[in-house]
mmCIF file of C-alpha atoms in Angstrom:
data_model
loop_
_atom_site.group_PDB
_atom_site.id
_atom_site.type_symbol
_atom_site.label_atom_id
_atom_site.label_comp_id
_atom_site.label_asym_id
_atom_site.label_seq_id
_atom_site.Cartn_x
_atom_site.Cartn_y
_atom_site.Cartn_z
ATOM 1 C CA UNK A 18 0.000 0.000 0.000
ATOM 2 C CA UNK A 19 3.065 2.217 0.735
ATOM 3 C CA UNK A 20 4.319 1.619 -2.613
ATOM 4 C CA UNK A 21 1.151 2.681 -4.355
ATOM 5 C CA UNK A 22 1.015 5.329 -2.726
ATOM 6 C CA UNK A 23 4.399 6.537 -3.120
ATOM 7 C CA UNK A 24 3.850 5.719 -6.873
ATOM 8 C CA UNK A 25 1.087 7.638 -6.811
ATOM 9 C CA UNK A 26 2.745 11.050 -4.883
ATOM 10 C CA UNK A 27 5.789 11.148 -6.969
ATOM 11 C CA UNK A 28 4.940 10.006 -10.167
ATOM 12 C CA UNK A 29 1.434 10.250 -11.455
ATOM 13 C CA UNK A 30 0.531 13.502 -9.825
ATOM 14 C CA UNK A 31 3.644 15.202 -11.379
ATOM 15 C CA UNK A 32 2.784 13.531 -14.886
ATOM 16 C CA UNK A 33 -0.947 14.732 -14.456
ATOM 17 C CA UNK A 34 0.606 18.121 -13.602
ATOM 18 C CA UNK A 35 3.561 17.752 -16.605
ATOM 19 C CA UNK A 36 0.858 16.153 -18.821
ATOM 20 C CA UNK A 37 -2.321 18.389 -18.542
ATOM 21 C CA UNK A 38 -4.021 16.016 -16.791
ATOM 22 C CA UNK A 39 -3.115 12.802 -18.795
ATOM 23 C CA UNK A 40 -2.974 9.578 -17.279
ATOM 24 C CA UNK A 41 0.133 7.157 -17.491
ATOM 25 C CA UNK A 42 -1.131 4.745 -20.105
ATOM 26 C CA UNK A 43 0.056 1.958 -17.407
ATOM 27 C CA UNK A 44 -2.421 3.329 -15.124
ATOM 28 C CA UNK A 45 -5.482 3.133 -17.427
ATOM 29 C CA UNK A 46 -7.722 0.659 -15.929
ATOM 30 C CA UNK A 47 -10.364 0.977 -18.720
ATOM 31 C CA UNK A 48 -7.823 -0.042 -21.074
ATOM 32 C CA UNK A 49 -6.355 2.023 -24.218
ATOM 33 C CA UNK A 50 -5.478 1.658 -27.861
ATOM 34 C CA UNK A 51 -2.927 1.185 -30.695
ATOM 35 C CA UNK A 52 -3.675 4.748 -31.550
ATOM 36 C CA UNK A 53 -3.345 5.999 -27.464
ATOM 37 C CA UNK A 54 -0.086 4.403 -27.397
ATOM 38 C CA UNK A 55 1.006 6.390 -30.674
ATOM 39 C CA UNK A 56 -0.605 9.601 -29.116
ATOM 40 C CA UNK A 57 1.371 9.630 -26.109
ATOM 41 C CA UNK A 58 4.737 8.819 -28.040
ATOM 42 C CA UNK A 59 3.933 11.950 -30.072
ATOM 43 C CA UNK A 60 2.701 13.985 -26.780
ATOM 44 C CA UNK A 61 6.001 12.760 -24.706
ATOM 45 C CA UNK A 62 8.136 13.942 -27.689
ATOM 46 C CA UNK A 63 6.875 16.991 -27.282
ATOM 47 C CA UNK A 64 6.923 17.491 -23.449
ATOM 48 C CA UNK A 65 10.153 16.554 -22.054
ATOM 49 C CA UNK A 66 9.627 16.905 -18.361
ATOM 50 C CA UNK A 67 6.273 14.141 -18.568
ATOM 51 C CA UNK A 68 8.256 12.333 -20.609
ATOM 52 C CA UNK A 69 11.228 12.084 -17.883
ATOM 53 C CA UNK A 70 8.920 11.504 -15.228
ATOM 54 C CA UNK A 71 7.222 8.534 -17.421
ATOM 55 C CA UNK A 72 10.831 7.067 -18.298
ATOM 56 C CA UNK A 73 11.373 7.619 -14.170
ATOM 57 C CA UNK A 74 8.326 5.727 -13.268
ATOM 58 C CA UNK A 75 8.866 2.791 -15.650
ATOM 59 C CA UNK A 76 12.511 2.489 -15.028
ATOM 60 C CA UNK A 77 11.918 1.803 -11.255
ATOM 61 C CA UNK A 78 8.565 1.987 -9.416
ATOM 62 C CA UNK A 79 6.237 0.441 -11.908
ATOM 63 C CA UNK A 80 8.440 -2.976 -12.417
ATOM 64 C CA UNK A 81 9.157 -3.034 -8.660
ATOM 65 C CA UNK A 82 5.086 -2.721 -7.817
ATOM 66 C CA UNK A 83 4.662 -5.560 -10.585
ATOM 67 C CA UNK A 84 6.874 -7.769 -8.698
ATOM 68 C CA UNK A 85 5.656 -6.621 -4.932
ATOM 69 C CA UNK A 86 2.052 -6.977 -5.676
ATOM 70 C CA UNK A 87 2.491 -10.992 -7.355
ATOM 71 C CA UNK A 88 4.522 -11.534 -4.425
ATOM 72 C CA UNK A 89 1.867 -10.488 -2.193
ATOM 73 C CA UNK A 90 -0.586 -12.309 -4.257
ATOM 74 C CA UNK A 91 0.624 -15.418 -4.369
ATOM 75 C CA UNK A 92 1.926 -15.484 -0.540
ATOM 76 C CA UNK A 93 -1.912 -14.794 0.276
ATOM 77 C CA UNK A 94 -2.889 -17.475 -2.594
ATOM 78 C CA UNK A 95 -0.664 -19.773 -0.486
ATOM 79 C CA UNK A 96 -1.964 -18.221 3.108
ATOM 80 C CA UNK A 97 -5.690 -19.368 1.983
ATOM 81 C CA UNK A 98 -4.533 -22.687 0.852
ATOM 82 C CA UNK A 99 -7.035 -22.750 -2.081
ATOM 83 C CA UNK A 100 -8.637 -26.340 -2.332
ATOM 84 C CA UNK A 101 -11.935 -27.874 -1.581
ATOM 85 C CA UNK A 102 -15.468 -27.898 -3.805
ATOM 86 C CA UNK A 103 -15.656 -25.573 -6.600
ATOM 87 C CA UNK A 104 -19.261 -25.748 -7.852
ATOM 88 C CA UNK A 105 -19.912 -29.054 -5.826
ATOM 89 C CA UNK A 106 -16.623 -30.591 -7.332
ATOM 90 C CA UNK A 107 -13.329 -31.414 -5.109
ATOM 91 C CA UNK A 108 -10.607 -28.688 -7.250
ATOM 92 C CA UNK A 109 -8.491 -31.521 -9.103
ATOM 93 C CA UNK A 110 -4.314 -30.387 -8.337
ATOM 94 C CA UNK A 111 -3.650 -29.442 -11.866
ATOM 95 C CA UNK A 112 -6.549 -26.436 -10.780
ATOM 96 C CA UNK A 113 -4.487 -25.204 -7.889
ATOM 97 C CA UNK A 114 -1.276 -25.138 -9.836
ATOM 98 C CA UNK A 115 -3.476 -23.127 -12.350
ATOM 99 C CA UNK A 116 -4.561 -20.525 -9.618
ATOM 100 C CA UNK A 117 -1.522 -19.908 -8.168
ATOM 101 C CA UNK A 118 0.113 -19.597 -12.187
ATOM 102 C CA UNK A 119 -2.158 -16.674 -12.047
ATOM 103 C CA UNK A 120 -0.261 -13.785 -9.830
ATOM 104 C CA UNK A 121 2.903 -14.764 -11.850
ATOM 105 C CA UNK A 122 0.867 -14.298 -15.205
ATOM 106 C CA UNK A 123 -0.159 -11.106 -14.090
ATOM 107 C CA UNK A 124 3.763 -9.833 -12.672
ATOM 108 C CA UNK A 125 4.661 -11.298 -16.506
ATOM 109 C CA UNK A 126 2.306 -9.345 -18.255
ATOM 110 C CA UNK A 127 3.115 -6.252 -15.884
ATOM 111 C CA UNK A 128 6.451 -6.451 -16.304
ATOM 112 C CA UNK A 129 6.013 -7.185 -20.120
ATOM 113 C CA UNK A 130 3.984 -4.072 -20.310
ATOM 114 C CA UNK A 131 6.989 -1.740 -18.628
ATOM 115 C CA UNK A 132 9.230 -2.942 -20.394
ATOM 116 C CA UNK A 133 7.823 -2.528 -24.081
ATOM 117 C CA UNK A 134 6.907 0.917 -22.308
ATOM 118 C CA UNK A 135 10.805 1.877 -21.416
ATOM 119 C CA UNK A 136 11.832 0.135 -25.493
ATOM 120 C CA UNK A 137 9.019 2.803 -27.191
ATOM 121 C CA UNK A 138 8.623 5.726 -24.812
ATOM 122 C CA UNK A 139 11.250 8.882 -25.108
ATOM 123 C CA UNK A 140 14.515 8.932 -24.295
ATOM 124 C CA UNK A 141 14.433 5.755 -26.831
ATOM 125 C CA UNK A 142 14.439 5.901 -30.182
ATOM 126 C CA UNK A 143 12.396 3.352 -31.870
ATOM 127 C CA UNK A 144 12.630 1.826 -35.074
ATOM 128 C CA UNK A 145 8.828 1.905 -37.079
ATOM 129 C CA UNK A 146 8.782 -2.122 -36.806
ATOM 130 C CA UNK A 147 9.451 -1.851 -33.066
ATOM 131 C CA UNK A 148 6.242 0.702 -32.266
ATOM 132 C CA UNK A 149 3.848 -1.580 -34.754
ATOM 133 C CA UNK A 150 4.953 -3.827 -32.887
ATOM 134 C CA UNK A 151 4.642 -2.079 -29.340
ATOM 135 C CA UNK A 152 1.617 -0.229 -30.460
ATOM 136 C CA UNK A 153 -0.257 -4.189 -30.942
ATOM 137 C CA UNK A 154 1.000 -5.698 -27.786
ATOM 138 C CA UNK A 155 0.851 -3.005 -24.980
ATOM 139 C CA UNK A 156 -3.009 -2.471 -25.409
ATOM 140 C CA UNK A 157 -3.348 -6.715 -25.100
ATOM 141 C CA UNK A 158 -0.992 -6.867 -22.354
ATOM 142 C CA UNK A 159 -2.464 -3.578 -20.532
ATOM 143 C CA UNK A 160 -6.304 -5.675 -20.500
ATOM 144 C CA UNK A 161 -4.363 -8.999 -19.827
ATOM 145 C CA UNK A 162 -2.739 -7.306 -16.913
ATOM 146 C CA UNK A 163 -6.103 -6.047 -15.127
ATOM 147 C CA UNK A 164 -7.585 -9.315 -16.181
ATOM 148 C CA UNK A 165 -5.422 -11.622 -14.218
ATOM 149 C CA UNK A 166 -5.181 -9.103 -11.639
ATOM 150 C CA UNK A 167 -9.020 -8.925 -11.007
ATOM 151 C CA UNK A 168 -9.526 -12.350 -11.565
ATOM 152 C CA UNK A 169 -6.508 -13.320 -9.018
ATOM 153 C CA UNK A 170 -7.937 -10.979 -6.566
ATOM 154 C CA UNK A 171 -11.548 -12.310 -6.865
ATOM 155 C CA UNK A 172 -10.330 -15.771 -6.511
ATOM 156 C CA UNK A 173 -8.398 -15.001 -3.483
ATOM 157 C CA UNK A 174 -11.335 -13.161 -1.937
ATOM 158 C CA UNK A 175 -13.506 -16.740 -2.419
ATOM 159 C CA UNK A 176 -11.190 -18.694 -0.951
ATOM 160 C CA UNK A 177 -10.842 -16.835 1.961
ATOM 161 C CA UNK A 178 -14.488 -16.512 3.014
ATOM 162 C CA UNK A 179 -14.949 -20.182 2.189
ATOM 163 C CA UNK A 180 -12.196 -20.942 4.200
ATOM 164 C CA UNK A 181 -13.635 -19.799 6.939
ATOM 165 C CA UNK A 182 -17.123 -21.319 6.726
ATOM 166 C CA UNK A 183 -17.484 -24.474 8.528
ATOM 167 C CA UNK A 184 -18.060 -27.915 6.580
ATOM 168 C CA UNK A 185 -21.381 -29.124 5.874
ATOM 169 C CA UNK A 186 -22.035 -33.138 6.449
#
């Protein structure tokens, strides 16, 4: 929670501020678009100091939060031992392995996100191929990354009120 907010105080109020009230595409929870991702390239271009707090937020905070919040997720995964009936079915093994695989696909994704965002986003120089390219895959890995991340969370939330219901004979 510390780290979000500290994300929050340092880096997307100055962009806001830096940005005229822009959003970090990261940060977009409704999702964006090939074209957003071309917009901002052109708007960061253009405004150097959003564009050094973007590069600043990327380079550290944002990859750091993507590994601190699957870490948390899967440690609580783990803390609510998910198991039992699952729509009056015993979860098989190969289901638990698939929702714990879920935190880590989201820090993937995350981190895939930042990363692509750091290759495209000024001070680098992309080639054309390289923001096609980026302009495609951060949009899908944006959704993917609230996706897993909602789904992970709801998931953990149902394990740990069923956890605490006593069993029915």
């Amino acid at each position: 929670m510390a780290l979000a907010a500290w994300i929050y105080m340092v880096f997307v109020l100055p962009f806001r501020a830096a940005a005229a009230g822009r959003n970090p595409l990261s940060l977009r929870v409704q999702g964006y678009e090939s074209g957003d991702v071309l917009d901002m390239l052109q708007f960061l271009r253009s405004h150097p100091d959003a564009a050094a707090i973007q590069h600043g937020l990327d380079t550290g905070p944002a990859l750091v939060f993507a590994v601190a919040s699957t870490a948390l997720l899967f440690l609580l995964l783990k803390l609510v031992k998910p198991g039992g009936i699952f729509f009056g079915r015993p979860i098989p093994p190969a289901g638990v392995t698939l929702l714990f695989s879920l935190p880590i696909l989201y820090g993937l994704v995350a981190c895939g996100e930042t990363i692509l965002a750091i290759l495209v986003f000024p001070p680098a120089l992309p080639s054309e191929q390289s923001l096609a390219f980026a302009a495609v895959v951060m949009p899908v890995l944006g959704r993917l990354k609230f996706l897993t991340l909602v789904v992970a969370i709801i998931l953990l939330i149902r394990f740990a009120v069923l956890s605490r219901q006593p069993e029915l004979d």
